[in-house]
Coordinates of C-alpha atoms in Angstrom, one line a residue:
M1 CA -3.4 15.1 19.4
R2 CA -0.4 17.1 20.4
V3 CA 0.8 18.6 17.2
A4 CA 2.6 21.9 17.2
I5 CA 4.0 24.0 14.4
A6 CA 7.4 25.3 15.5
F7 CA 9.2 28.3 14.1
C8 CA 12.9 28.7 15.0
V9 CA 15.6 31.2 13.9
A10 CA 18.5 29.4 12.1
V11 CA 20.5 29.7 8.9
L12 CA 17.2 30.3 7.1
P13 CA 14.9 33.2 8.1
L14 CA 12.3 30.6 8.9
V15 CA 12.5 26.9 9.9
I16 CA 9.2 25.1 9.9
G17 CA 8.5 21.7 11.5
I18 CA 6.2 19.7 13.8
T19 CA 6.6 18.0 17.1
W20 CA 4.5 14.9 17.9
N21 CA 4.4 12.6 20.9
P22 CA 3.3 9.0 19.9
P23 CA 0.4 7.9 22.1
D24 CA 0.9 4.8 24.3
N25 CA -1.4 2.6 22.2
I26 CA 0.2 3.4 18.8
V27 CA 0.7 0.5 16.4
D28 CA 4.2 0.7 15.1
F29 CA 5.9 -1.7 12.8
S30 CA 7.2 -2.3 9.2
L31 CA 4.7 -4.0 6.9
Y32 CA 5.9 -5.4 3.6
Q33 CA 3.6 -6.0 0.6
I34 CA 4.3 -9.2 -1.3
Y35 CA 3.0 -9.4 -4.8
P36 CA 3.1 -13.3 -4.9
R37 CA 3.4 -13.6 -8.7
S38 CA 6.6 -11.6 -8.6
Y39 CA 8.3 -12.4 -5.4
K40 CA 9.9 -15.9 -5.9
D41 CA 9.2 -18.8 -8.2
S42 CA 10.0 -22.2 -6.6
D43 CA 9.0 -24.6 -9.5
G44 CA 10.4 -22.9 -12.6
N45 CA 7.1 -22.0 -14.3
G46 CA 8.0 -18.3 -14.3
I47 CA 5.3 -17.3 -11.8
G48 CA 5.9 -16.6 -8.1
D49 CA 4.3 -18.9 -5.6
L50 CA 3.8 -19.7 -1.9
R51 CA 6.8 -22.0 -1.6
G52 CA 8.9 -19.3 -3.2
I53 CA 7.9 -17.0 -0.4
I54 CA 8.8 -19.7 2.2
E55 CA 12.2 -20.0 0.6
R56 CA 12.9 -16.3 1.0
L57 CA 11.3 -15.6 4.4
D58 CA 14.7 -14.8 5.9
H59 CA 14.9 -11.7 3.7
F60 CA 12.2 -10.1 5.9
T61 CA 14.0 -10.8 9.2
E62 CA 17.3 -9.6 7.7
S63 CA 15.4 -6.4 6.6
N64 CA 13.8 -5.9 10.0
V65 CA 10.3 -6.3 8.6
E66 CA 7.7 -7.3 11.2
A67 CA 4.7 -8.1 9.1
V68 CA 3.9 -9.2 5.5
W69 CA 0.8 -8.6 3.5
L70 CA 0.0 -11.0 0.7
S71 CA -1.8 -9.7 -2.4
P72 CA -4.7 -12.1 -3.3
I73 CA -3.8 -15.8 -3.5
Y74 CA -7.4 -17.0 -3.6
R75 CA -8.8 -19.1 -6.5
S76 CA -9.4 -16.8 -9.4
P77 CA -9.7 -16.8 -13.2
M78 CA -7.0 -14.1 -13.0
V79 CA -8.7 -11.6 -15.2
D80 CA -7.4 -9.0 -12.7
F81 CA -4.6 -11.2 -11.3
G82 CA -6.4 -12.4 -8.2
Y83 CA -8.7 -9.4 -7.5
D84 CA -11.5 -11.3 -9.3
I85 CA -12.1 -14.1 -6.8
S86 CA -14.1 -17.2 -7.6
N87 CA -13.7 -18.9 -4.2
Y88 CA -12.6 -17.0 -1.1
K89 CA -11.7 -20.1 0.8
E90 CA -9.4 -21.8 -1.6
I91 CA -5.8 -21.2 -2.7
D92 CA -5.4 -20.8 -6.5
P93 CA -3.3 -23.6 -7.9
I94 CA -1.0 -21.1 -9.5
F95 CA 0.3 -20.2 -6.0
G96 CA 0.2 -23.7 -4.5
T97 CA -2.0 -25.5 -2.0
M98 CA -3.7 -24.8 1.3
E99 CA -1.0 -27.0 2.9
D100 CA 1.6 -24.6 1.4
F101 CA -0.2 -21.7 2.9
E102 CA -0.4 -23.3 6.3
E103 CA 3.4 -24.1 6.1
L104 CA 4.1 -20.5 5.1
L105 CA 2.0 -19.2 8.1
K106 CA 3.9 -21.4 10.5
A107 CA 7.3 -20.6 9.1
A108 CA 6.5 -16.8 9.3
H109 CA 5.2 -17.1 12.9
D110 CA 8.3 -19.0 13.9
R111 CA 10.2 -15.9 12.8
N112 CA 7.9 -13.6 14.7
L113 CA 6.5 -12.3 11.3
S114 CA 2.8 -11.4 11.2
V115 CA 0.9 -12.4 8.0
L116 CA -2.0 -10.3 6.7
M117 CA -4.3 -11.4 3.8
D118 CA -5.7 -9.2 1.1
F119 CA -9.5 -9.1 1.7
V120 CA -11.5 -8.2 -1.4
P121 CA -15.1 -7.6 -0.2
N122 CA -16.5 -5.3 -2.9
H123 CA -16.8 -7.7 -5.8
T124 CA -16.2 -11.3 -6.9
S125 CA -15.4 -12.9 -10.2
D126 CA -18.4 -13.5 -12.5
Q127 CA -17.2 -17.2 -12.3
H128 CA -18.0 -17.3 -8.5
E129 CA -20.7 -19.8 -7.6
W130 CA -22.7 -17.0 -6.0
F131 CA -22.9 -15.0 -9.2
Q132 CA -23.8 -18.0 -11.3
K133 CA -26.7 -18.7 -9.0
S134 CA -27.6 -15.1 -8.8
L135 CA -27.7 -15.0 -12.6
Q136 CA -30.3 -17.8 -12.5
G137 CA -32.3 -16.0 -9.9
I138 CA -31.9 -18.8 -7.3
P139 CA -32.7 -17.5 -3.7
P140 CA -31.0 -16.2 -1.7
Y141 CA -28.3 -15.6 -4.3
D142 CA -30.6 -13.6 -6.4
S143 CA -30.0 -10.7 -4.1
Y144 CA -26.2 -11.2 -3.6
Y145 CA -25.3 -8.7 -6.4
V146 CA -26.6 -5.3 -7.4
W147 CA -29.2 -5.9 -10.2
H148 CA -31.4 -3.3 -11.9
A149 CA -33.9 -3.6 -14.7
G150 CA -32.7 -0.3 -16.2
R151 CA -34.9 2.4 -17.7
M152 CA -36.5 3.0 -21.1
E153 CA -35.2 5.8 -23.2
N154 CA -36.9 6.4 -26.6
G155 CA -38.2 2.9 -26.6
V156 CA -34.7 1.4 -25.8
R157 CA -33.6 -0.1 -22.5
V158 CA -30.6 1.6 -21.1
P159 CA -28.6 1.5 -17.9
P160 CA -30.3 2.9 -14.8
N161 CA -28.0 5.9 -14.5
N162 CA -24.7 7.5 -15.5
W163 CA -22.4 5.7 -13.1
V164 CA -19.0 5.0 -14.6
S165 CA -16.7 2.0 -14.1
Q166 CA -13.1 2.5 -12.9
M167 CA -12.2 0.6 -16.0
R168 CA -14.0 3.1 -18.3
G169 CA -17.5 2.9 -19.7
S170 CA -20.8 2.3 -18.0
A171 CA -20.7 0.6 -14.6
W172 CA -23.7 -1.5 -15.7
Q173 CA -23.7 -4.7 -17.8
W174 CA -26.8 -6.3 -19.2
K175 CA -27.5 -10.0 -18.8
D176 CA -30.2 -11.7 -20.9
E177 CA -30.6 -14.6 -18.4
R178 CA -31.7 -12.2 -15.7
Q179 CA -33.2 -9.5 -17.9
A180 CA -31.4 -7.0 -15.9
Y181 CA -28.1 -5.0 -15.5
Y182 CA -25.6 -5.8 -12.8
L183 CA -23.3 -3.2 -11.3
H184 CA -19.5 -3.5 -11.8
Q185 CA -17.4 -0.7 -10.5
F186 CA -14.3 -2.4 -11.9
S187 CA -14.1 -4.8 -14.8
I188 CA -17.1 -6.4 -16.4
Q189 CA -15.9 -9.7 -14.9
Q190 CA -16.0 -8.3 -11.4
P191 CA -19.7 -7.9 -10.4
D192 CA -20.3 -5.8 -7.2
L193 CA -21.7 -7.6 -4.2
N194 CA -24.9 -6.2 -2.6
Y195 CA -24.2 -5.4 1.0
Y196 CA -27.8 -4.5 1.7
S197 CA -28.3 -8.3 1.7
P198 CA -27.8 -9.8 5.2
D199 CA -26.8 -13.0 3.6
V200 CA -23.8 -11.3 1.9
R201 CA -22.8 -9.6 5.1
R202 CA -22.9 -13.0 6.8
E203 CA -20.9 -14.7 4.1
M204 CA -18.1 -12.1 4.2
K205 CA -17.8 -12.3 8.0
D206 CA -17.5 -16.1 7.5
V207 CA -14.7 -15.5 5.1
L208 CA -12.9 -13.4 7.7
K209 CA -13.4 -16.1 10.3
F210 CA -12.2 -18.8 8.0
W211 CA -8.8 -17.2 7.6
L212 CA -8.5 -16.0 11.2
D213 CA -9.1 -19.6 12.3
K214 CA -6.1 -20.5 10.1
G215 CA -4.0 -18.1 12.1
V216 CA -3.7 -15.0 9.9
D217 CA -3.0 -11.8 11.8
G218 CA -5.3 -9.4 9.9
F219 CA -6.4 -8.0 6.6
R220 CA -5.8 -5.3 4.2
V221 CA -9.2 -4.4 2.8
D222 CA -9.3 -3.7 -0.9
A223 CA -11.4 -0.9 -2.5
M224 CA -13.2 -0.1 0.7
I225 CA -14.9 3.1 -0.4
F226 CA -17.1 1.2 -3.0
L227 CA -18.8 -1.2 -0.7
Y228 CA -22.3 0.4 -0.7
E229 CA -24.1 2.5 -3.3
D230 CA -27.1 4.8 -2.8
K231 CA -30.2 2.7 -3.3
R232 CA -32.0 5.4 -5.2
F233 CA -29.7 4.9 -8.2
L234 CA -29.7 8.6 -9.1
N235 CA -27.4 10.1 -11.7
E236 CA -24.2 11.5 -10.3
P237 CA -23.4 15.2 -10.9
L238 CA -21.0 15.9 -13.7
S239 CA -17.5 16.9 -12.6
G240 CA -16.7 19.3 -15.5
L241 CA -13.3 17.7 -15.8
T242 CA -14.0 15.8 -19.0
D243 CA -16.7 15.6 -21.7
D244 CA -16.1 11.8 -22.1
P245 CA -19.0 9.9 -20.5
N246 CA -16.8 6.8 -20.4
D247 CA -14.1 8.4 -18.4
Y248 CA -14.2 7.7 -14.6
D249 CA -13.7 11.3 -13.8
Y250 CA -16.8 12.3 -15.8
T251 CA -18.9 12.3 -12.6
V252 CA -18.6 13.3 -8.9
K253 CA -18.9 10.1 -6.9
I254 CA -21.5 11.2 -4.4
Y255 CA -23.6 8.0 -4.7
T256 CA -21.0 5.3 -5.3
T257 CA -18.3 5.9 -2.7
N258 CA -18.0 6.5 1.0
Q259 CA -21.7 5.9 1.7
Q260 CA -22.6 5.9 5.4
P261 CA -23.3 2.1 5.5
T262 CA -19.8 1.5 4.3
Y263 CA -18.5 3.0 7.6
D264 CA -21.1 1.2 9.6
I265 CA -20.0 -2.3 8.5
I266 CA -16.5 -1.9 9.9
P267 CA -17.5 -2.4 13.5
T268 CA -19.2 -5.7 12.6
W269 CA -15.9 -6.9 11.1
R270 CA -14.0 -5.5 14.1
Q271 CA -16.1 -7.7 16.3
V272 CA -15.1 -10.8 14.4
L273 CA -11.4 -9.9 14.7
D274 CA -11.6 -9.0 18.4
K275 CA -12.9 -12.5 19.4
Y276 CA -9.3 -13.8 18.9
E277 CA -6.8 -13.7 21.7
Q278 CA -3.9 -12.1 19.7
P279 CA -4.4 -8.6 18.1
K280 CA -5.8 -8.7 14.6
Y281 CA -5.2 -5.8 12.2
L282 CA -7.7 -4.2 9.9
M283 CA -6.2 -1.8 7.3
L284 CA -8.3 -0.1 4.6
E285 CA -7.5 0.9 1.1
V286 CA -9.0 4.4 0.8
Y287 CA -8.3 6.8 -1.9
S288 CA -10.5 9.8 -1.0
N289 CA -10.6 13.3 0.3
V290 CA -9.2 14.1 3.8
S291 CA -12.5 14.2 5.7
D292 CA -13.9 11.0 4.2
T293 CA -10.6 9.2 4.7
M294 CA -10.1 10.2 8.4
K295 CA -13.7 9.2 9.2
Y296 CA -12.7 5.6 8.8
Y297 CA -10.6 5.8 11.9
H298 CA -13.7 6.2 14.1
Y299 CA -15.3 3.0 13.1
G300 CA -12.9 0.3 14.2
A301 CA -10.2 0.2 11.6
D302 CA -6.6 0.4 12.7
F303 CA -6.2 2.9 9.9
P304 CA -7.1 3.8 6.3
F305 CA -4.0 3.7 4.2
N306 CA -2.1 7.1 3.8
F307 CA -1.3 7.6 0.1
Y308 CA -0.1 11.2 0.5
T309 CA 3.5 10.4 -0.6
I310 CA 2.0 8.9 -3.7
T311 CA -0.7 11.5 -4.5
N312 CA 1.0 14.7 -3.3
L313 CA 4.7 14.4 -4.3
T314 CA 6.4 14.7 -7.7
R315 CA 9.9 15.0 -9.1
N316 CA 9.7 18.7 -8.5
S317 CA 8.6 18.6 -4.8
N318 CA 10.7 20.5 -2.3
A319 CA 11.3 20.0 1.4
A320 CA 8.3 22.1 2.3
D321 CA 6.2 19.7 0.2
I322 CA 7.4 16.7 2.2
Q323 CA 6.7 18.6 5.4
Y324 CA 3.2 19.4 4.2
V325 CA 2.6 15.6 3.5
V326 CA 3.7 14.7 7.0
E327 CA 1.9 17.5 8.7
S328 CA -1.4 17.0 6.9
W329 CA -1.8 13.5 8.2
Y330 CA -1.0 14.4 11.8
D331 CA -3.2 17.5 11.7
N332 CA -6.2 15.6 10.5
M333 CA -5.8 12.2 12.2
P334 CA -8.1 11.7 15.2
E335 CA -6.3 11.9 18.6
G336 CA -4.8 8.7 19.9
C337 CA -4.8 6.9 16.5
T338 CA -2.1 5.2 14.5
P339 CA -0.5 7.0 11.6
N340 CA 0.8 5.1 8.6
W341 CA 2.9 5.8 5.5
V342 CA 2.6 4.1 2.1
T343 CA 5.3 4.8 -0.5
G344 CA 4.1 2.4 -3.2
N345 CA 1.9 -0.5 -4.2
H346 CA 0.9 -2.7 -7.1
D347 CA -1.3 0.0 -8.7
Q348 CA 1.3 2.8 -8.7
H349 CA 4.6 3.5 -10.4
R350 CA 7.5 2.7 -8.2
L351 CA 8.9 5.3 -5.8
I352 CA 12.1 6.1 -7.7
S353 CA 10.3 6.1 -11.0
R354 CA 7.9 8.7 -9.7
L355 CA 10.2 10.9 -7.8
G356 CA 13.8 10.2 -8.9
E357 CA 16.4 8.6 -6.6
P358 CA 17.4 11.5 -4.4
R359 CA 13.8 12.3 -3.5
A360 CA 13.0 8.7 -3.1
R361 CA 15.8 8.3 -0.6
A362 CA 14.5 11.3 1.3
I363 CA 11.0 9.8 1.5
T364 CA 12.3 6.3 2.5
T365 CA 14.4 8.0 5.2
T366 CA 11.5 10.1 6.4
V367 CA 8.8 7.4 6.6
L368 CA 11.0 4.8 8.2
L369 CA 11.6 7.2 11.1
L370 CA 8.1 8.4 11.5
P371 CA 5.9 6.8 14.2
G372 CA 3.3 4.3 13.1
V373 CA 3.2 1.7 10.3
I374 CA 5.4 2.0 7.2
V375 CA 4.3 -0.1 4.2
T376 CA 7.1 -1.2 1.8
Y377 CA 6.1 -2.5 -1.6
Y378 CA 8.3 -5.5 -2.6
G379 CA 11.5 -4.4 -4.3
E380 CA 11.5 -0.9 -3.1
E381 CA 13.9 -1.7 -0.3
I382 CA 16.5 -2.2 -3.1
G383 CA 15.4 0.7 -5.2
M384 CA 13.7 -1.2 -8.0
I385 CA 12.3 0.9 -10.8
D386 CA 9.6 0.5 -13.4
E387 CA 10.5 -1.6 -16.4
Y388 CA 9.4 -0.8 -19.9
I389 CA 6.9 -3.5 -21.0
S390 CA 6.1 -3.8 -24.7
W391 CA 2.6 -4.1 -26.0
E392 CA 3.3 -7.7 -26.9
D393 CA 4.3 -8.5 -23.3
T394 CA 1.4 -6.5 -21.7
V395 CA -0.9 -8.6 -19.5
D396 CA -2.5 -6.0 -17.1
P397 CA -6.2 -5.7 -18.0
E398 CA -6.1 -1.9 -17.7
G399 CA -3.3 -1.8 -20.2
C400 CA -4.9 -4.2 -22.5
R401 CA -8.2 -2.3 -22.4
A402 CA -6.4 0.9 -23.3
G403 CA -5.1 -0.6 -26.5
K404 CA -1.7 -0.4 -28.2
E405 CA -1.7 3.4 -28.7
H406 CA -2.5 4.2 -25.0
Y407 CA -1.4 1.2 -22.9
L408 CA 1.8 2.9 -21.7
T409 CA -0.2 5.4 -19.6
S410 CA -2.6 2.8 -18.2
S411 CA -0.7 -0.5 -17.7
R412 CA 0.4 -1.4 -14.2
D413 CA 2.8 -4.1 -15.5
P414 CA 5.9 -1.9 -15.2
E415 CA 5.7 -1.8 -11.4
R416 CA 5.0 -5.6 -11.1
T417 CA 8.1 -7.1 -12.6
P418 CA 9.9 -10.0 -10.7
F419 CA 12.0 -9.3 -7.7
Q420 CA 15.7 -8.9 -8.4
W421 CA 17.6 -11.2 -6.1
D422 CA 20.9 -11.5 -7.9
D423 CA 22.5 -11.4 -11.3
S424 CA 21.7 -15.0 -12.3
V425 CA 19.0 -16.2 -14.7
S426 CA 15.9 -14.2 -14.4
A427 CA 17.5 -12.2 -11.5
G428 CA 17.3 -15.3 -9.3
F429 CA 13.5 -15.0 -9.3
S430 CA 13.1 -18.2 -11.4
S431 CA 15.1 -20.8 -13.1
N432 CA 13.0 -20.2 -16.2
P433 CA 14.3 -17.4 -18.5
H434 CA 10.7 -16.7 -19.5
T435 CA 8.9 -15.2 -16.6
W436 CA 5.2 -14.0 -16.4
L437 CA 6.5 -10.4 -16.9
P438 CA 10.0 -9.7 -18.2
V439 CA 12.7 -9.1 -15.6
N440 CA 13.9 -5.5 -15.5
E441 CA 16.9 -5.1 -17.8
D442 CA 19.0 -3.5 -15.0
Y443 CA 19.0 -6.6 -12.8
K444 CA 22.7 -7.4 -13.5
T445 CA 23.7 -4.4 -11.3
L446 CA 20.5 -3.6 -9.4
N447 CA 19.8 -6.7 -7.2
L448 CA 19.8 -7.6 -3.6
A449 CA 23.0 -9.6 -3.6
H450 CA 25.0 -6.8 -5.1
E451 CA 23.5 -4.1 -2.8
K452 CA 24.3 -6.1 0.3
K453 CA 28.0 -5.5 -0.6
E454 CA 27.7 -1.8 -1.2
K455 CA 27.8 0.7 1.7
N456 CA 25.9 3.4 -0.2
S457 CA 23.3 1.2 -1.9
Y458 CA 19.6 1.7 -1.5
Y459 CA 19.3 -1.5 0.5
A460 CA 22.1 -0.4 2.9
L461 CA 20.1 2.8 3.7
Y462 CA 16.9 0.8 4.1
E463 CA 18.6 -1.8 6.4
K464 CA 20.1 0.9 8.6
L465 CA 16.8 2.8 8.9
S466 CA 14.7 -0.4 9.4
A467 CA 17.0 -1.4 12.3
L468 CA 16.2 2.0 13.9
K469 CA 12.5 1.6 13.2
R470 CA 12.4 -1.7 15.0
S471 CA 13.9 -0.3 18.2
Q472 CA 11.4 -0.2 21.1
Y473 CA 13.1 3.0 22.4
L474 CA 12.5 4.7 19.0
K475 CA 8.9 3.6 18.9
E476 CA 8.3 5.7 22.0
A477 CA 10.5 8.6 21.0
M478 CA 9.2 12.1 20.3
L479 CA 9.0 13.1 16.6
V480 CA 10.4 16.4 15.5
T481 CA 10.7 17.4 11.8
K482 CA 12.4 20.5 10.3
V483 CA 12.6 22.1 6.8
L484 CA 16.2 23.3 6.8
D485 CA 16.3 24.7 3.3
D486 CA 14.5 24.2 -0.1
Y487 CA 15.8 20.7 -0.5
V488 CA 16.9 19.6 2.9
F489 CA 14.5 17.9 5.2
A490 CA 15.3 16.6 8.7
V491 CA 13.5 14.1 10.9
A492 CA 14.5 13.6 14.6
R493 CA 13.3 11.0 17.1
E494 CA 14.3 12.2 20.6
T495 CA 14.3 10.5 24.0
E496 CA 15.4 11.6 27.4
D497 CA 17.1 8.4 28.6
H498 CA 18.1 6.5 25.5
G499 CA 19.5 9.2 23.1
S500 CA 18.2 10.6 19.9
V501 CA 18.6 10.1 16.2
Y502 CA 18.6 12.8 13.4
A503 CA 18.2 12.0 9.8
I504 CA 18.9 14.8 7.2
S505 CA 18.1 14.3 3.5
N506 CA 19.5 16.7 0.9
F507 CA 17.8 15.9 -2.5
G508 CA 19.1 19.0 -4.1
D509 CA 21.9 19.3 -6.7
T510 CA 24.4 21.1 -4.5
D511 CA 25.9 20.5 -1.1
S512 CA 24.1 22.3 1.7
I513 CA 25.5 23.6 5.1
V514 CA 22.9 23.4 7.8
D515 CA 22.8 24.4 11.5
L516 CA 21.3 21.6 13.5
S517 CA 21.0 23.7 16.7
V518 CA 17.4 24.4 15.5
F519 CA 16.6 21.2 17.3
D520 CA 16.0 22.4 20.9
N521 CA 17.5 19.4 22.8
I522 CA 20.4 18.5 20.6
P523 CA 23.9 18.2 22.0
S524 CA 26.8 20.0 20.5
K525 CA 28.4 16.9 19.0
L526 CA 26.8 14.0 17.1
N527 CA 28.1 10.6 15.8
V528 CA 27.7 9.7 12.2
Y529 CA 25.6 6.5 12.1
Y530 CA 25.2 6.4 8.3
A531 CA 26.1 8.6 5.3
S532 CA 25.0 7.7 1.8
A533 CA 27.6 9.8 0.1
I534 CA 30.9 8.4 1.4
S535 CA 33.5 11.1 1.4
D536 CA 36.0 12.9 3.5
I537 CA 33.2 15.4 4.5
L538 CA 31.2 12.8 6.5
P539 CA 33.2 9.6 7.1
W540 CA 31.2 6.9 8.9
E541 CA 31.5 6.6 12.6
S542 CA 33.0 10.1 12.9
V543 CA 32.0 12.9 15.3
I544 CA 30.7 16.2 13.9
Q545 CA 29.9 19.7 15.3
I546 CA 26.2 20.6 14.9
R547 CA 26.5 24.3 14.0
R548 CA 27.9 23.8 10.5
V549 CA 27.1 20.4 9.0
T550 CA 27.7 19.9 5.3
I551 CA 25.1 17.6 3.7
P552 CA 26.4 16.5 0.3
A553 CA 24.1 16.9 -2.7
G554 CA 21.6 13.9 -3.2
S555 CA 22.6 12.3 0.1
V556 CA 21.1 11.1 3.4
V557 CA 23.0 11.5 6.7
I558 CA 21.9 9.8 9.9
L559 CA 23.4 11.2 13.1
T560 CA 23.0 9.9 16.7
T561 CA 23.7 11.4 20.1
P562 CA 26.7 9.9 21.9
N563 CA 24.4 8.2 24.5
A564 CA 22.1 6.6 21.9
D565 CA 21.9 3.0 23.0
F566 CA 19.0 1.9 20.8
V567 CA 20.8 1.8 17.4
T568 CA 21.7 -1.8 18.0
D569 CA 18.7 -2.8 20.1

């Protein structure tokens, strides 16, 4: 990897940045996560569905999105809203039928949109036929899940070890029918599959093949790090972070995450995908340390998801912090691989709610101009924010489990509210005023239809940036980043023959004057392509001198060289 740390003399004593040339084989596109329950309701029952997605496919093409990823739509009891699957090869009736899915797939492909499925291999629902047969000890299903007889302690049978569930409490649940405990790293209703069983491995490859034969373009793999556990079932060491044995952070996860067989299974999935003529993508959900995360690149995945903008940035972050997030991924990623940038998902507070709008705009600007894959969580292209959800309206199992006194810090409902299309009933999401989660109260003014009319709206910024992202010339352009002062961060994509683009974000409280001559190959004059703070300082489509550029407080400014012919590509 050709990554260099550059130090240049400018307005500040020190300007820090990186330079990176995208490799020829880089995967580069905009991926949009659809949370189907909340995208569009077509039949008025208050729950989003597949036909609703079909109705609104044009939003993706208008927003320069090139691929969509569907959160689970498989048959499910919906204890964890689809992540507890009772049949991997059926569509849950809440979302529609298999015919609806096939129509969606065709309609998306007609628009040159790739469609990725959410693959959930670690666990099933306890209502899955496999688990019910395993519970009865019927071969070969008796070994489909992780069972253990436990151990005796003072004459009482107890779980085999101190492993803790992500949902709090022991990761083991006793079943009288089997006279054994089963492992569940998530909710009790989500038993973990046993990947030491060749039958399980065969079944899951068959699931991949089933959907690939339908024509899907790849998979986002859920909870990848939990796939295998150490077969010795030893106690995990204590972390020292908490004295509560029911808290997930009570132990260090050396026996329940990132086991070597977890890496080894990826090439077997890659072989399934590579049998198809068109490229099929394999993207992994991995929350882990840097070394364990980067290791997944080596085994056949297109990439493990990069959550650094979620885990490493706050409302107090400065420009150097953004630089560190960008630099850390490039510094540690294996040479020749594809970087990626995730700013939000269904498990995390929304971007603006986490960082505030000025920093959120800076992050959106940065990631849409970085090489690689950018993942947009539904609604974040219009700047949706978390909505307060009362205890009475809470449906997320994590929030419900936490109880009325603590649900506000645990529930994921606030970031899952319906998409805000316009200012009509239920924000245009549904004809029903009663939706599965309440619509955010700000929908009258924060909605897509309104933002399309406003030059300085969040969507206007997203649309301008996504158009640049889609340009083939920009996909091949050299990346240069600069920290220009405490709260001003700049991203450049430079080419020799097709011009260059420079995006400067000022998320501070005061205007900042910057000298853009710190970019080595920049011409003396630039055109204003976009300015989020419309003023006499930086009118759109004007020409500015690079030595002293005023960047208004809380704004984003995008500048192009006079010869830039890719902005309308």
